[in-house]
């Protein structure tokens, strides 16, 4: 990634696949809806955990994540997805969204990208999603994540 204050050139918007990024942006609503459906199929309790408003938030979040992945594909820089995941992890924690649900959204996007991307264009999108998932999984281990805890381990740690 370039840094202007170090005298490096700005990032080249044609370094990756700009046409693929345009297709992702044009179909982001459909991709997000499919990603949410895939995540809900993978975890049936997700719908009950979030309710209608929470699912609408997750749908919008999936659209924004698709936009960020489109930037990664356009510039061929997966670090942009990692940065986005770092920025948004705090918001998900504040809203009480488990990081596993966000990882499910990422995996849902991965499963829905072949409908708009050619096989050669899937690699940068997959690399960007891998970077985002790595960050979300790291934040999952921090205290305060809204996932279900092991009851036996809680009993042992609390002592009674």
GROMACS .gro file of N, CA, C and O in nm, residues 95-145:
model
  204
   95UNK      N    1  -2.278  -0.342   1.895
   95UNK     CA    2  -2.414  -0.383   1.859
   95UNK      C    3  -2.449  -0.522   1.909
   95UNK      O    4  -2.562  -0.566   1.897
   96UNK      N    5  -2.351  -0.593   1.966
   96UNK     CA    6  -2.376  -0.726   2.019
   96UNK      C    7  -2.381  -0.835   1.912
   96UNK      O    8  -2.445  -0.937   1.932
   97UNK      N    9  -2.314  -0.811   1.801
   97UNK     CA   10  -2.309  -0.909   1.693
   97UNK      C   11  -2.189  -0.999   1.715
   97UNK      O   12  -2.076  -0.950   1.722
   98UNK      N   13  -2.210  -1.130   1.724
   98UNK     CA   14  -2.095  -1.220   1.740
   98UNK      C   15  -2.006  -1.217   1.615
   98UNK      O   16  -2.055  -1.206   1.503
   99UNK      N   17  -1.878  -1.226   1.637
   99UNK     CA   18  -1.785  -1.225   1.524
   99UNK      C   19  -1.806  -1.347   1.433
   99UNK      O   20  -1.778  -1.341   1.315
  100UNK      N   21  -1.858  -1.455   1.489
  100UNK     CA   22  -1.887  -1.572   1.407
  100UNK      C   23  -1.992  -1.540   1.301
  100UNK      O   24  -1.987  -1.594   1.190
  101UNK      N   25  -2.088  -1.455   1.334
  101UNK     CA   26  -2.189  -1.416   1.235
  101UNK      C   27  -2.128  -1.332   1.124
  101UNK      O   28  -2.166  -1.345   1.008
  102UNK      N   29  -2.033  -1.248   1.158
  102UNK     CA   30  -1.967  -1.166   1.057
  102UNK      C   31  -1.879  -1.254   0.968
  102UNK      O   32  -1.873  -1.235   0.846
  103UNK      N   33  -1.813  -1.352   1.029
  103UNK     CA   34  -1.735  -1.447   0.950
  103UNK      C   35  -1.828  -1.525   0.857
  103UNK      O   36  -1.794  -1.552   0.741
  104UNK      N   37  -1.946  -1.558   0.904
  104UNK     CA   38  -2.046  -1.624   0.819
  104UNK      C   39  -2.086  -1.538   0.701
  104UNK      O   40  -2.107  -1.589   0.590
  105UNK      N   41  -2.099  -1.407   0.724
  105UNK     CA   42  -2.128  -1.315   0.612
  105UNK      C   43  -2.014  -1.316   0.511
  105UNK      O   44  -2.038  -1.316   0.389
  106UNK      N   45  -1.892  -1.316   0.560
  106UNK     CA   46  -1.776  -1.320   0.469
  106UNK      C   47  -1.776  -1.448   0.387
  106UNK      O   48  -1.752  -1.446   0.266
  107UNK      N   49  -1.804  -1.560   0.452
  107UNK     CA   50  -1.808  -1.687   0.380
  107UNK      C   51  -1.925  -1.690   0.282
  107UNK      O   52  -1.915  -1.749   0.174
  108UNK      N   53  -2.035  -1.626   0.318
  108UNK     CA   54  -2.147  -1.616   0.225
  108UNK      C   55  -2.112  -1.534   0.102
  108UNK      O   56  -2.153  -1.567  -0.010
  109UNK      N   57  -2.037  -1.426   0.123
  109UNK     CA   58  -1.991  -1.348   0.007
  109UNK      C   59  -1.898  -1.431  -0.080
  109UNK      O   60  -1.906  -1.425  -0.204
  110UNK      N   61  -1.810  -1.508  -0.017
  110UNK     CA   62  -1.720  -1.593  -0.094
  110UNK      C   63  -1.799  -1.691  -0.182
  110UNK      O   64  -1.765  -1.715  -0.297
  111UNK      N   65  -1.906  -1.746  -0.125
  111UNK     CA   66  -1.987  -1.841  -0.201
  111UNK      C   67  -2.069  -1.775  -0.310
  111UNK      O   68  -2.103  -1.839  -0.409
  112UNK      N   69  -2.100  -1.646  -0.295
  112UNK     CA   70  -2.183  -1.579  -0.395
  112UNK      C   71  -2.102  -1.506  -0.502
  112UNK      O   72  -2.157  -1.469  -0.605
  113UNK      N   73  -1.973  -1.487  -0.482
  113UNK     CA   74  -1.892  -1.418  -0.583
  113UNK      C   75  -1.880  -1.491  -0.717
  113UNK      O   76  -1.870  -1.426  -0.820
  114UNK      N   77  -1.879  -1.625  -0.722
  114UNK     CA   78  -1.869  -1.689  -0.854
  114UNK      C   79  -1.983  -1.654  -0.949
  114UNK      O   80  -1.969  -1.672  -1.070
  115UNK      N   81  -2.093  -1.601  -0.899
  115UNK     CA   82  -2.203  -1.562  -0.988
  115UNK      C   83  -2.173  -1.435  -1.067
  115UNK      O   84  -2.236  -1.411  -1.170
  116UNK      N   85  -2.078  -1.354  -1.020
  116UNK     CA   86  -2.046  -1.229  -1.092
  116UNK      C   87  -1.900  -1.220  -1.134
  116UNK      O   88  -1.866  -1.132  -1.214
  117UNK      N   89  -1.814  -1.306  -1.082
  117UNK     CA   90  -1.672  -1.298  -1.114
  117UNK      C   91  -1.629  -1.420  -1.196
  117UNK      O   92  -1.679  -1.531  -1.176
  118UNK      N   93  -1.535  -1.396  -1.284
  118UNK     CA   94  -1.475  -1.505  -1.360
  118UNK      C   95  -1.379  -1.582  -1.269
  118UNK      O   96  -1.334  -1.528  -1.167
  119UNK      N   97  -1.345  -1.705  -1.305
  119UNK     CA   98  -1.256  -1.784  -1.218
  119UNK      C   99  -1.122  -1.716  -1.191
  119UNK      O  100  -1.070  -1.726  -1.080
  120UNK      N  101  -1.066  -1.644  -1.285
  120UNK     CA  102  -0.939  -1.576  -1.262
  120UNK      C  103  -0.950  -1.456  -1.172
  120UNK      O  104  -0.852  -1.409  -1.116
  121UNK      N  105  -1.071  -1.403  -1.157
  121UNK     CA  106  -1.093  -1.285  -1.074
  121UNK      C  107  -1.129  -1.319  -0.929
  121UNK      O  108  -1.139  -1.231  -0.844
  122UNK      N  109  -1.150  -1.447  -0.901
  122UNK     CA  110  -1.188  -1.488  -0.766
  122UNK      C  111  -1.072  -1.485  -0.668
  122UNK      O  112  -1.093  -1.469  -0.548
  123UNK      N  113  -0.949  -1.498  -0.717
  123UNK     CA  114  -0.833  -1.504  -0.627
  123UNK      C  115  -0.815  -1.377  -0.545
  123UNK      O  116  -0.799  -1.385  -0.422
  124UNK      N  117  -0.818  -1.255  -0.604
  124UNK     CA  118  -0.802  -1.137  -0.518
  124UNK      C  119  -0.919  -1.117  -0.423
  124UNK      O  120  -0.900  -1.070  -0.310
  125UNK      N  121  -1.040  -1.154  -0.465
  125UNK     CA  122  -1.155  -1.143  -0.375
  125UNK      C  123  -1.141  -1.240  -0.259
  125UNK      O  124  -1.168  -1.205  -0.143
  126UNK      N  125  -1.095  -1.360  -0.287
  126UNK     CA  126  -1.074  -1.459  -0.181
  126UNK      C  127  -0.965  -1.418  -0.084
  126UNK      O  128  -0.977  -1.437   0.036
  127UNK      N  129  -0.857  -1.360  -0.138
  127UNK     CA  130  -0.748  -1.313  -0.051
  127UNK      C  131  -0.796  -1.200   0.040
  127UNK      O  132  -0.761  -1.196   0.158
  128UNK      N  133  -0.877  -1.110  -0.014
  128UNK     CA  134  -0.930  -1.001   0.068
  128UNK      C  135  -1.023  -1.054   0.176
  128UNK      O  136  -1.018  -1.009   0.292
  129UNK      N  137  -1.108  -1.149   0.141
  129UNK     CA  138  -1.197  -1.208   0.241
  129UNK      C  139  -1.118  -1.283   0.348
  129UNK      O  140  -1.154  -1.279   0.465
  130UNK      N  141  -1.010  -1.350   0.308
  130UNK     CA  142  -0.926  -1.419   0.406
  130UNK      C  143  -0.866  -1.321   0.506
  130UNK      O  144  -0.859  -1.350   0.626
  131UNK      N  145  -0.822  -1.206   0.458
  131UNK     CA  146  -0.766  -1.104   0.548
  131UNK      C  147  -0.872  -1.054   0.646
  131UNK      O  148  -0.845  -1.037   0.766
  132UNK      N  149  -0.993  -1.028   0.597
  132UNK     CA  150  -1.101  -0.980   0.684
  132UNK      C  151  -1.139  -1.087   0.787
  132UNK      O  152  -1.157  -1.057   0.905
  133UNK      N  153  -1.148  -1.211   0.743
  133UNK     CA  154  -1.186  -1.320   0.833
  133UNK      C  155  -1.081  -1.339   0.942
  133UNK      O  156  -1.113  -1.362   1.059
  134UNK      N  157  -0.955  -1.324   0.905
  134UNK     CA  158  -0.847  -1.337   1.003
  134UNK      C  159  -0.863  -1.232   1.114
  134UNK      O  160  -0.847  -1.262   1.233
  135UNK      N  161  -0.898  -1.111   1.077
  135UNK     CA  162  -0.917  -1.005   1.178
  135UNK      C  163  -1.040  -1.033   1.263
  135UNK      O  164  -1.035  -1.019   1.386
  136UNK      N  165  -1.150  -1.072   1.200
  136UNK     CA  166  -1.272  -1.099   1.278
  136UNK      C  167  -1.250  -1.216   1.374
  136UNK      O  168  -1.300  -1.213   1.486
  137UNK      N  169  -1.177  -1.316   1.333
  137UNK     CA  170  -1.149  -1.428   1.424
  137UNK      C  171  -1.058  -1.385   1.538
  137UNK      O  172  -1.069  -1.436   1.649
  138UNK      N  173  -0.967  -1.294   1.511
  138UNK     CA  174  -0.882  -1.245   1.619
  138UNK      C  175  -0.966  -1.168   1.720
  138UNK      O  176  -0.948  -1.184   1.841
  139UNK      N  177  -1.058  -1.086   1.674
  139UNK     CA  178  -1.144  -1.011   1.765
  139UNK      C  179  -1.243  -1.101   1.837
  139UNK      O  180  -1.293  -1.065   1.944
  140UNK      N  181  -1.270  -1.217   1.782
  140UNK     CA  182  -1.361  -1.311   1.845
  140UNK      C  183  -1.306  -1.358   1.979
  140UNK      O  184  -1.381  -1.381   2.072
  141UNK      N  185  -1.177  -1.371   1.991
  141UNK     CA  186  -1.118  -1.425   2.113
  141UNK      C  187  -1.113  -1.324   2.227
  141UNK      O  188  -1.087  -1.360   2.340
  142UNK      N  189  -1.137  -1.197   2.198
  142UNK     CA  190  -1.134  -1.094   2.302
  142UNK      C  191  -1.259  -1.103   2.389
  142UNK      O  192  -1.365  -1.144   2.344
  143UNK      N  193  -1.246  -1.061   2.510
  143UNK     CA  194  -1.360  -1.061   2.602
  143UNK      C  195  -1.466  -0.965   2.552
  143UNK      O  196  -1.437  -0.861   2.496
  144UNK      N  197  -1.589  -1.002   2.568
  144UNK     CA  198  -1.699  -0.917   2.528
  144UNK      C  199  -1.764  -0.959   2.399
  144UNK      O  200  -1.863  -0.901   2.357
  145UNK      N  201  -1.711  -1.062   2.330
  145UNK     CA  202  -1.776  -1.109   2.209
  145UNK      C  203  -1.908  -1.174   2.248
  145UNK      O  204  -1.920  -1.238   2.352
   0.00000   0.00000   0.00000
